[in-house]
Short mmCIF file of C-alpha atoms in Angstrom, two decimals:
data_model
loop_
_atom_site.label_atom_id
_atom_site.label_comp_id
_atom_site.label_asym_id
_atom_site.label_seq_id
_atom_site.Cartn_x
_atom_site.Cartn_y
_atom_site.Cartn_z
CA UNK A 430 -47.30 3.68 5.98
CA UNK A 431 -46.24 3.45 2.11
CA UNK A 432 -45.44 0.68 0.07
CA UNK A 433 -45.04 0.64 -3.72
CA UNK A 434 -44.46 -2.39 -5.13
CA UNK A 435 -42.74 -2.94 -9.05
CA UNK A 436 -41.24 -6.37 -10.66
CA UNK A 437 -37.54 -5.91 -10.33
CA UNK A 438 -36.39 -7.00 -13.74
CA UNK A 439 -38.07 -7.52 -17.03
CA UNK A 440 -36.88 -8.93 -20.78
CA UNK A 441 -38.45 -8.20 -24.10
CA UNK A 442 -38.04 -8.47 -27.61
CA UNK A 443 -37.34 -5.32 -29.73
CA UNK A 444 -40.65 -4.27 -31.66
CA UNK A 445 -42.93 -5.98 -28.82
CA UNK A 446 -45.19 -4.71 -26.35
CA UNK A 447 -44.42 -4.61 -22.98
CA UNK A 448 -46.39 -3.47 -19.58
CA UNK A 449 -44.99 -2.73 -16.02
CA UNK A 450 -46.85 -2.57 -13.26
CA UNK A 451 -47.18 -0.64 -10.11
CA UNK A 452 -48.70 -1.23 -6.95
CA UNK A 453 -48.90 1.28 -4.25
CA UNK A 454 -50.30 1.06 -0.62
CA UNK A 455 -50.07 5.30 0.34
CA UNK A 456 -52.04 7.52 2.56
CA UNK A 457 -52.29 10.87 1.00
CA UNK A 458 -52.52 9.94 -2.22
CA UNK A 459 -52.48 12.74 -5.24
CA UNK A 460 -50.91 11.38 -8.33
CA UNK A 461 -48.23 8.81 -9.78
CA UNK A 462 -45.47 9.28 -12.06
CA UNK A 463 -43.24 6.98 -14.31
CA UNK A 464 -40.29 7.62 -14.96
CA UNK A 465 -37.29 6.65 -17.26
CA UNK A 466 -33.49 6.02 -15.62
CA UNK A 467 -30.62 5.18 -17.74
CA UNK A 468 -27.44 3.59 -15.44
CA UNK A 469 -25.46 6.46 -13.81
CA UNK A 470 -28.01 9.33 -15.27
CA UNK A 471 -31.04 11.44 -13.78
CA UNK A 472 -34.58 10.18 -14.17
CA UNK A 473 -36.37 11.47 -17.13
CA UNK A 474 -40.33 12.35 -16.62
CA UNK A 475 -42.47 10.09 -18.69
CA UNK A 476 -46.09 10.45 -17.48
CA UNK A 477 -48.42 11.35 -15.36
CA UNK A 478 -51.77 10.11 -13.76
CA UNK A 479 -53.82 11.80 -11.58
CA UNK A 480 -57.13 10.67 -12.59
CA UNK A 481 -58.62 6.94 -13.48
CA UNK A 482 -57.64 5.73 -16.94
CA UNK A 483 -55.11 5.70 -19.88
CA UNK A 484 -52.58 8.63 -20.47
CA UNK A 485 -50.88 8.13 -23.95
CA UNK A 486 -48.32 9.84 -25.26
CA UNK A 487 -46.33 8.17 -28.15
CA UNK A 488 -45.28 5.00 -27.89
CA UNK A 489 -45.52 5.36 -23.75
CA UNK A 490 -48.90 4.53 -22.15
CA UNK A 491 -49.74 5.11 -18.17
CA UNK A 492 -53.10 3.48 -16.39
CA UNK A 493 -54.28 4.48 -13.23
CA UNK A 494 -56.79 3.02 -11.15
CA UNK A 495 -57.12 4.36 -7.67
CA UNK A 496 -59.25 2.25 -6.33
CA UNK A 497 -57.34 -0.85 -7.03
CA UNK A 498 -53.88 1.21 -5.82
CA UNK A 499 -52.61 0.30 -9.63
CA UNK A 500 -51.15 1.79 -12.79
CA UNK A 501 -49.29 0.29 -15.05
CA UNK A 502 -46.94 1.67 -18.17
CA UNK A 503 -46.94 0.42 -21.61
CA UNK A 504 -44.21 0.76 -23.77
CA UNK A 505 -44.94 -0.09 -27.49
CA UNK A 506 -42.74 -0.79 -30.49
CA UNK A 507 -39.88 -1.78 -28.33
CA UNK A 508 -36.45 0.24 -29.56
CA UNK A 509 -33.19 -1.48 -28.20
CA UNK A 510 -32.99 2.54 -25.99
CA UNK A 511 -35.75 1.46 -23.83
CA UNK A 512 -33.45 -0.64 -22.27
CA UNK A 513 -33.45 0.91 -18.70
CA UNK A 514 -34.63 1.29 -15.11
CA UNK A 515 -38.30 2.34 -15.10
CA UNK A 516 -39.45 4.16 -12.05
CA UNK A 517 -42.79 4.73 -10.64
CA UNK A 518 -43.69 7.47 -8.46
CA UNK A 519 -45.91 8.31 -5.87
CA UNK A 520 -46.81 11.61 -5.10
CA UNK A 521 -47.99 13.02 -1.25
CA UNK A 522 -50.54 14.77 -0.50
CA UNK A 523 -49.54 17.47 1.58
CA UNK A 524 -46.96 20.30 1.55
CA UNK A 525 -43.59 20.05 -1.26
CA UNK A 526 -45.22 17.56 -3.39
CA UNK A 527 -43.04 14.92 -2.04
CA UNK A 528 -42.54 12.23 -4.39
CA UNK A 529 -41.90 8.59 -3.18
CA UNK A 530 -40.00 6.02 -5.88
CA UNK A 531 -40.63 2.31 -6.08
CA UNK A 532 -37.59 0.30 -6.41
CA UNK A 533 -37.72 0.49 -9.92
CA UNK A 534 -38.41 -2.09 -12.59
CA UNK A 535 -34.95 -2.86 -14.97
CA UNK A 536 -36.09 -3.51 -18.55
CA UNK A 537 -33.99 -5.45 -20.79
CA UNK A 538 -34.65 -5.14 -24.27
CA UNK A 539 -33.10 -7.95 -26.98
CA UNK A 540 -32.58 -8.10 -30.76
CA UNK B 475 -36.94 24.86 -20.49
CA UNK B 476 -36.73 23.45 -17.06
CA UNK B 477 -33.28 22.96 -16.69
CA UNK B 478 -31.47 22.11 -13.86
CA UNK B 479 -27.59 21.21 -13.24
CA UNK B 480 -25.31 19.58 -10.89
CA UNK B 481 -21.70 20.32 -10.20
CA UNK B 482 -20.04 18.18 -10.03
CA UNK B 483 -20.99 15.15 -11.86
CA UNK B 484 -18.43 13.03 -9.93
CA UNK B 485 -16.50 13.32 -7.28
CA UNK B 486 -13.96 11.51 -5.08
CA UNK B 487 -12.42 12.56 -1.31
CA UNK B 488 -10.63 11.19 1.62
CA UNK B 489 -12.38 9.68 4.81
CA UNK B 490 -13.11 12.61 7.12
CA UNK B 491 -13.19 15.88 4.46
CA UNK B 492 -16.43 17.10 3.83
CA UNK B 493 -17.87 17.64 -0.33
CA UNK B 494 -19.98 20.32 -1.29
CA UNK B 495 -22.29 19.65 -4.14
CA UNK B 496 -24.54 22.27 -5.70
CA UNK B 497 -27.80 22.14 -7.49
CA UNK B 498 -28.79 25.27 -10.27
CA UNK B 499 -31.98 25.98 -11.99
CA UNK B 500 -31.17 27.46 -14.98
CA UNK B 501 -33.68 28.94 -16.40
CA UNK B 502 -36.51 28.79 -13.90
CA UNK B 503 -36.90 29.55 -10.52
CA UNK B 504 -36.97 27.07 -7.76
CA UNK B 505 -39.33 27.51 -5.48
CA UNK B 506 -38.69 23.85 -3.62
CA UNK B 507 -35.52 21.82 -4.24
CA UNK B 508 -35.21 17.92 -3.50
CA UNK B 509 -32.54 15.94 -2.48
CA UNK B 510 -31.97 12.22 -3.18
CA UNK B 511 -29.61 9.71 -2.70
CA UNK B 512 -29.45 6.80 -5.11
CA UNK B 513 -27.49 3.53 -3.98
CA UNK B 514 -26.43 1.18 -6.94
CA UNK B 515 -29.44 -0.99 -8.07
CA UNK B 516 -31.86 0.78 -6.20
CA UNK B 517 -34.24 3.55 -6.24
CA UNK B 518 -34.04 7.03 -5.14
CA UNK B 519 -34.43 7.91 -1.31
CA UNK B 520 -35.66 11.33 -0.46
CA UNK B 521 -33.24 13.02 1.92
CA UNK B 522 -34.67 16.38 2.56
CA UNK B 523 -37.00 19.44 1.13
CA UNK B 524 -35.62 22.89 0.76
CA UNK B 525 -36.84 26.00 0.10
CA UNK B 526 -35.29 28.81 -0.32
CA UNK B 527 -34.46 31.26 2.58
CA UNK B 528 -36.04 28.77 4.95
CA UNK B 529 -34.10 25.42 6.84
CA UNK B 530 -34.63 22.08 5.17
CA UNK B 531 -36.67 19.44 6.14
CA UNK B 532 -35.37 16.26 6.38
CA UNK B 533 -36.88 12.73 6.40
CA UNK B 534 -36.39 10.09 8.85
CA UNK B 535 -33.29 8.57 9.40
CA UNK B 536 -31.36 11.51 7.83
CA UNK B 537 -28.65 13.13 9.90
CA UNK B 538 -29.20 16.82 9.42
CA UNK B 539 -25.88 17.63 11.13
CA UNK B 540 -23.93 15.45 8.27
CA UNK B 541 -25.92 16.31 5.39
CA UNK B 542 -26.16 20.08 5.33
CA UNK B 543 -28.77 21.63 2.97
CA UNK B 544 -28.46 25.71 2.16
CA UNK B 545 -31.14 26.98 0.15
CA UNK B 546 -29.55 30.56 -0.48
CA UNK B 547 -31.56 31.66 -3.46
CA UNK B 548 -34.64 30.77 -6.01
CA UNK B 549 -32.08 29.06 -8.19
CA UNK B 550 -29.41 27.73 -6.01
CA UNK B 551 -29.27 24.68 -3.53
CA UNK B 552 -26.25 22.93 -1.75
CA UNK B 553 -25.84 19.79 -0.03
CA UNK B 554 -22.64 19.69 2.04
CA UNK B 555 -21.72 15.91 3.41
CA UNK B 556 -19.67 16.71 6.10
CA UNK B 557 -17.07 14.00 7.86
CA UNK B 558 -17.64 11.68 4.79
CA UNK B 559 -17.40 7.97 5.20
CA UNK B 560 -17.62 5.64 2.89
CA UNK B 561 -20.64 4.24 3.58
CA UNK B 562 -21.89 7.76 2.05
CA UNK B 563 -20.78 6.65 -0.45
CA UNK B 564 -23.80 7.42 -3.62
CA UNK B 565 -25.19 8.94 -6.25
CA UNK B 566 -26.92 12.27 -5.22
CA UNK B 567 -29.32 13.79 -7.09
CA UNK B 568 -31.52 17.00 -6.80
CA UNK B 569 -34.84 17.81 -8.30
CA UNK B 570 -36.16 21.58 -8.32
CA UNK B 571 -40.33 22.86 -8.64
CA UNK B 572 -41.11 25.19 -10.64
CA UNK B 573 -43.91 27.01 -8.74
CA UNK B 574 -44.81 29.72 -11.25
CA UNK B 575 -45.37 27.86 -14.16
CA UNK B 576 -46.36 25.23 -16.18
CA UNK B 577 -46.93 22.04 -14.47
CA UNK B 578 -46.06 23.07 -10.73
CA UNK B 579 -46.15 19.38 -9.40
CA UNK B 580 -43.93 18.35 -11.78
CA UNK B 581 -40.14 17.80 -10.57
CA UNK B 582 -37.39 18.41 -12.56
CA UNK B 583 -34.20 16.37 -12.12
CA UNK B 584 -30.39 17.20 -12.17
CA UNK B 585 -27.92 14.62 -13.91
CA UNK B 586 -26.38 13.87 -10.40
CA UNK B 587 -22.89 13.49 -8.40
CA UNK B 588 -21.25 10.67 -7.87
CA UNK B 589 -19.69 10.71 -4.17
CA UNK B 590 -16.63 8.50 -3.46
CA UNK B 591 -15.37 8.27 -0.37
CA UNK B 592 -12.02 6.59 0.52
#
């Protein structure tokens, strides 16, 4: 079976740090993306983790640890336009690359 | 680079009719091409895999008699709902791989339809 696991709503202030987390229960694990879904728009690719460790690019961070089934993404400098839905990704092993979504963490950023 | 459209973005029909939606790479060629389906506040649900010149494979629970998938060419994908209810009602999106360059795991989304059914 698979099972990936995200908070379903989060609040910060603008210029703070915040991190989202990701838990995943998959067989056939090979990699984990975030990414980045306005209301009523596409997802936008943010990172990627295939390996243990930090990914950073910007002011967007990704962890992996796949031995824990974790990863987490950091967003720094909070800018009111982060507000948004922020997916994480699993992908299959296997033919296609098949990629299954988490429910999706909605971020809520405040003056 | 890696640009891939929808048509149309939104879209509303009558109980019954079936909608055609279509899914272009623009300036790549798709090797695979994804479906989704997106209901409000949640995340997206893979449908079915296509490539091209061969039938789609769906995922569980996925009528492939309703939701028809034609993967005619390396940059062109359709999804036909056919008898539309409006419990199909969603927001459909595609994804496309770009197997000859670049990053090939990488998937790279279409803006989506909106499907209204009355």
């Amino acid at each position: 079976g698979q099972n990936i696991d995200q908070p379903t709503e989060m609040t910060a202030t603008e210029g703070a740090i915040v991190q989202i987390n990701c838990t995943y229960q998959t067989s056939g694990f090979n990699g984990l993306f975030w990414y980045q879904q306005h209301a009523g728009e596409a997802p936008t690719f943010l990172s990627y983790n295939v390996l243990d460790g930090l990914e950073e690019k910007g002011r967007f961070s990704s962890f992996l640890s796949r031995s824990k089934g974790y990863s987490y993404l950091l967003l720094k400098e909070l800018q009111m336009k982060d507000s948004a839905s922020y997916l994480c990704a699993v992908r299959r092993s296997g033919g296609y690359n098949k990629l299954i979504f988490g429910a999706g963490t909605r971020l809520a950023v405040h003056p | 680079g890696a640009v891939v459209s929808q048509h149309p973005s939104r879209v509303i029909c009558k109980s019954g009719t079936s909608v055609k939606i279509e899914c272009r790479s623009l300036d790549f060629q798709a090797t695979t091409m994804f479906w989704y389906r997106q209901f409000p506040k949640q995340s997206l649900m893979l449908m079915a895999t296509s490539n091209e010149g061969s039938k789609a494979t769906y995922e569980q629970g996925v009528e492939k008699d309703k939701f028809l998938i034609n993967h005619a060419s390396l940059t062109l994908s359709t999804l036909t709902v056919t008898s539309a209810h409006p419990e199909d009602s969603s927001f459909y999106i595609c994804s496309a791989r770009d197997g000859t360059r670049g990053r090939p795991y990488e998937q790279y989304f279409g803006p989506g339809t909106r499907l209204t059914v009355t």
